[in-house]
Amino acid sequence: MAAAVLCCGAPGLAVAAAPPEIGLWYDDTGKGAVKISPCGNRLCGHIVWLKDPVGSNGKPLRDKYNPEPGMRNRTICGIQVLGNLAPQSNGKWGQGWVYDPKVGKSYNVEISLTNANTLTVYGYAGVKLFGKTLYWKRAPGNLPSCKSETRASQ
C-alpha cells in the first residue's frame, strides 16, 4: 500500500519532476543524437543515433581515437559521452564530463537549457573561463536507433 501512495502522488507528498534536460538531443553537427537520462541522482548521455553509422568501408564507426587502446574497437553507437552531471544551485547541471569521439578527448562540462528545444553544452579543460559553447537541438523521440543499423552492417 505504501508503494501505491508513493507512486501515485498522494496529496502532501512532493513528487520531483524529471529534469527538462532529459531526452534526445541532436549534437551541434546534427550528425549524431545523444539520449540524456538519469544515472542515479545525476545525468548521463549515450549516443543513440548517427546520421552515418558506418564508415566508407561499410563497417560500423569505431572509437579509434580513444586514448585507451583497449577501447578503440568499440562502436561509436551506444557509447557514453556525458557523465556525472550533478544539479547546481544556479539551475544548470555541472561537475560532469563530456567525451568527444571525433578526437578521443574528454572535457569538463556544464549543460543548461536555453529554451525548451535548445541545450547549451559548455565544455572546458580545467579552467572554466576558457571553454567552448555548443548548442544541441531537441530531437524527435522516434529516431531510429543506430544500434540496429550497426548490427546489420557488422
mmCIF file of C-alpha atoms in Angstrom:
data_model
loop_
_atom_site.group_PDB
_atom_site.id
_atom_site.type_symbol
_atom_site.label_atom_id
_atom_site.label_comp_id
_atom_site.label_asym_id
_atom_site.label_seq_id
_atom_site.Cartn_x
_atom_site.Cartn_y
_atom_site.Cartn_z
ATOM 1 C CA MET A 1 0.000 0.000 0.000
ATOM 2 C CA ALA A 2 2.851 2.390 0.774
ATOM 3 C CA ALA A 3 4.233 1.844 -2.731
ATOM 4 C CA ALA A 4 0.912 2.816 -4.266
ATOM 5 C CA VAL A 5 0.833 6.035 -2.248
ATOM 6 C CA LEU A 6 4.397 6.933 -3.268
ATOM 7 C CA CYS A 7 3.951 6.189 -6.937
ATOM 8 C CA CYS A 8 0.652 7.929 -7.360
ATOM 9 C CA GLY A 9 1.492 11.286 -5.790
ATOM 10 C CA ALA A 10 -0.770 11.388 -2.769
ATOM 11 C CA PRO A 11 -1.647 14.867 -1.505
ATOM 12 C CA GLY A 12 1.140 16.336 0.592
ATOM 13 C CA LEU A 13 3.899 14.225 -0.981
ATOM 14 C CA ALA A 14 6.384 16.069 -3.149
ATOM 15 C CA VAL A 15 6.940 14.321 -6.462
ATOM 16 C CA ALA A 16 10.090 15.501 -8.201
ATOM 17 C CA ALA A 17 9.606 16.408 -11.843
ATOM 18 C CA ALA A 18 12.029 14.958 -14.349
ATOM 19 C CA PRO A 19 14.692 17.484 -15.354
ATOM 20 C CA PRO A 20 13.820 19.054 -18.728
ATOM 21 C CA GLU A 21 17.334 18.233 -19.982
ATOM 22 C CA ILE A 22 16.322 14.555 -20.138
ATOM 23 C CA GLY A 23 15.544 13.388 -23.646
ATOM 24 C CA LEU A 24 17.022 13.100 -27.127
ATOM 25 C CA TRP A 25 19.327 15.825 -28.432
ATOM 26 C CA TYR A 26 20.997 16.317 -31.807
ATOM 27 C CA ASP A 27 24.606 17.332 -31.253
ATOM 28 C CA ASP A 28 25.968 20.593 -32.665
ATOM 29 C CA THR A 29 26.792 18.947 -36.014
ATOM 30 C CA GLY A 30 23.349 17.392 -36.469
ATOM 31 C CA LYS A 31 25.115 14.133 -37.353
ATOM 32 C CA GLY A 32 24.545 12.420 -34.012
ATOM 33 C CA ALA A 33 21.972 12.278 -31.242
ATOM 34 C CA VAL A 34 22.520 11.728 -27.540
ATOM 35 C CA LYS A 35 19.947 10.389 -25.122
ATOM 36 C CA ILE A 36 20.296 12.157 -21.772
ATOM 37 C CA SER A 37 18.847 10.174 -18.907
ATOM 38 C CA PRO A 38 19.103 9.868 -15.130
ATOM 39 C CA CYS A 39 22.037 7.923 -13.727
ATOM 40 C CA GLY A 40 21.181 7.789 -10.043
ATOM 41 C CA ASN A 41 20.837 11.398 -8.893
ATOM 42 C CA ARG A 42 22.963 12.646 -11.788
ATOM 43 C CA LEU A 43 22.590 12.779 -15.577
ATOM 44 C CA CYS A 44 24.460 10.892 -18.266
ATOM 45 C CA GLY A 45 24.170 10.587 -22.027
ATOM 46 C CA HIS A 46 24.770 7.946 -24.681
ATOM 47 C CA ILE A 47 24.956 8.159 -28.469
ATOM 48 C CA VAL A 48 21.761 6.567 -29.798
ATOM 49 C CA TRP A 49 21.593 7.839 -33.388
ATOM 50 C CA LEU A 50 24.130 8.612 -36.082
ATOM 51 C CA LYS A 51 23.358 10.081 -39.498
ATOM 52 C CA ASP A 52 26.104 7.861 -40.931
ATOM 53 C CA PRO A 53 26.668 4.945 -38.523
ATOM 54 C CA VAL A 54 29.005 3.123 -40.904
ATOM 55 C CA GLY A 55 32.241 4.260 -42.490
ATOM 56 C CA SER A 56 33.291 4.183 -46.138
ATOM 57 C CA ASN A 57 34.422 0.586 -45.578
ATOM 58 C CA GLY A 58 30.825 -0.447 -44.799
ATOM 59 C CA LYS A 59 31.697 -1.236 -41.174
ATOM 60 C CA PRO A 60 30.315 0.480 -38.047
ATOM 61 C CA LEU A 61 32.234 3.556 -36.924
ATOM 62 C CA ARG A 62 34.694 2.744 -34.139
ATOM 63 C CA ASP A 63 36.131 4.768 -31.274
ATOM 64 C CA LYS A 64 39.529 4.740 -32.993
ATOM 65 C CA TYR A 65 40.873 7.904 -31.326
ATOM 66 C CA ASN A 66 40.226 6.724 -27.781
ATOM 67 C CA PRO A 67 43.348 7.176 -25.628
ATOM 68 C CA GLU A 68 42.733 3.702 -24.146
ATOM 69 C CA PRO A 69 43.937 1.185 -26.766
ATOM 70 C CA GLY A 70 41.538 -1.474 -25.472
ATOM 71 C CA MET A 71 38.535 0.753 -26.223
ATOM 72 C CA ARG A 72 39.401 1.704 -29.800
ATOM 73 C CA ASN A 73 37.459 -1.186 -31.309
ATOM 74 C CA ARG A 74 34.107 -0.360 -29.667
ATOM 75 C CA THR A 75 31.421 1.058 -31.904
ATOM 76 C CA ILE A 76 30.584 4.759 -31.572
ATOM 77 C CA CYS A 77 26.901 3.924 -31.375
ATOM 78 C CA GLY A 78 25.930 3.356 -27.764
ATOM 79 C CA ILE A 79 28.985 4.833 -26.064
ATOM 80 C CA GLN A 80 28.557 7.121 -23.109
ATOM 81 C CA VAL A 81 29.556 10.676 -23.997
ATOM 82 C CA LEU A 82 28.162 12.567 -20.980
ATOM 83 C CA GLY A 83 28.575 11.586 -17.367
ATOM 84 C CA ASN A 84 28.446 12.569 -13.727
ATOM 85 C CA LEU A 85 26.372 15.736 -14.303
ATOM 86 C CA ALA A 86 25.118 16.979 -10.949
ATOM 87 C CA PRO A 87 22.446 19.625 -10.294
ATOM 88 C CA GLN A 88 23.961 23.014 -9.487
ATOM 89 C CA SER A 89 22.496 25.802 -7.363
ATOM 90 C CA ASN A 90 22.236 28.020 -10.476
ATOM 91 C CA GLY A 91 19.837 25.569 -12.183
ATOM 92 C CA LYS A 92 22.486 24.140 -14.501
ATOM 93 C CA TRP A 93 23.966 20.636 -14.490
ATOM 94 C CA GLY A 94 27.729 20.585 -13.984
ATOM 95 C CA GLN A 95 30.789 18.919 -12.484
ATOM 96 C CA GLY A 96 30.486 16.303 -15.215
ATOM 97 C CA TRP A 97 32.425 15.228 -18.256
ATOM 98 C CA VAL A 98 31.838 15.052 -21.998
ATOM 99 C CA TYR A 99 33.714 12.741 -24.356
ATOM 100 C CA ASP A 100 34.300 13.691 -27.993
ATOM 101 C CA PRO A 101 34.877 10.512 -30.024
ATOM 102 C CA LYS A 102 35.928 12.579 -33.063
ATOM 103 C CA VAL A 103 39.184 13.390 -31.264
ATOM 104 C CA GLY A 104 39.226 10.895 -28.379
ATOM 105 C CA LYS A 105 39.264 13.539 -25.652
ATOM 106 C CA SER A 106 37.212 14.219 -22.546
ATOM 107 C CA TYR A 107 36.437 17.630 -21.101
ATOM 108 C CA ASN A 108 34.685 19.070 -18.080
ATOM 109 C CA VAL A 109 31.137 20.047 -18.970
ATOM 110 C CA GLU A 110 28.155 22.063 -17.829
ATOM 111 C CA ILE A 111 24.748 21.892 -19.514
ATOM 112 C CA SER A 112 21.662 24.060 -19.287
ATOM 113 C CA LEU A 113 18.507 24.747 -21.261
ATOM 114 C CA THR A 114 18.491 27.876 -23.397
ATOM 115 C CA ASN A 115 14.846 27.164 -24.214
ATOM 116 C CA ALA A 116 12.661 24.043 -24.403
ATOM 117 C CA ASN A 117 14.354 22.897 -27.624
ATOM 118 C CA THR A 118 17.946 24.126 -27.215
ATOM 119 C CA LEU A 119 20.542 22.734 -24.829
ATOM 120 C CA THR A 120 23.675 24.746 -24.122
ATOM 121 C CA VAL A 121 26.698 22.468 -23.708
ATOM 122 C CA TYR A 122 29.753 24.238 -22.307
ATOM 123 C CA GLY A 123 32.949 22.186 -22.419
ATOM 124 C CA TYR A 124 36.221 23.227 -20.870
ATOM 125 C CA ALA A 125 39.578 21.773 -19.885
ATOM 126 C CA GLY A 126 40.336 22.662 -16.286
ATOM 127 C CA VAL A 127 39.687 26.398 -16.239
ATOM 128 C CA LYS A 128 36.021 27.236 -16.776
ATOM 129 C CA LEU A 129 36.896 30.637 -18.198
ATOM 130 C CA PHE A 130 38.433 29.096 -21.326
ATOM 131 C CA GLY A 131 35.894 26.794 -22.907
ATOM 132 C CA LYS A 132 33.640 26.285 -25.873
ATOM 133 C CA THR A 133 29.869 26.576 -26.063
ATOM 134 C CA LEU A 134 27.913 24.259 -28.318
ATOM 135 C CA TYR A 135 24.174 24.231 -28.914
ATOM 136 C CA TRP A 136 22.252 20.979 -29.206
ATOM 137 C CA LYS A 137 18.718 20.841 -30.600
ATOM 138 C CA ARG A 138 15.964 18.610 -29.240
ATOM 139 C CA ALA A 139 15.457 15.569 -31.455
ATOM 140 C CA PRO A 140 12.186 13.712 -32.063
ATOM 141 C CA GLY A 141 11.596 10.743 -29.791
ATOM 142 C CA ASN A 142 11.100 8.386 -32.725
ATOM 143 C CA LEU A 143 14.649 8.500 -34.116
ATOM 144 C CA PRO A 144 15.764 5.058 -35.286
ATOM 145 C CA SER A 145 18.428 3.540 -33.046
ATOM 146 C CA CYS A 146 21.881 3.305 -34.568
ATOM 147 C CA LYS A 147 22.324 0.012 -32.678
ATOM 148 C CA SER A 148 20.083 -1.799 -35.162
ATOM 149 C CA GLU A 149 21.825 -0.144 -38.133
ATOM 150 C CA THR A 150 25.319 -1.078 -36.931
ATOM 151 C CA ARG A 151 24.296 -4.678 -36.132
ATOM 152 C CA ALA A 152 23.015 -5.091 -39.694
ATOM 153 C CA SER A 153 26.342 -3.933 -41.161
ATOM 154 C CA GLN A 154 28.704 -5.949 -38.959
#
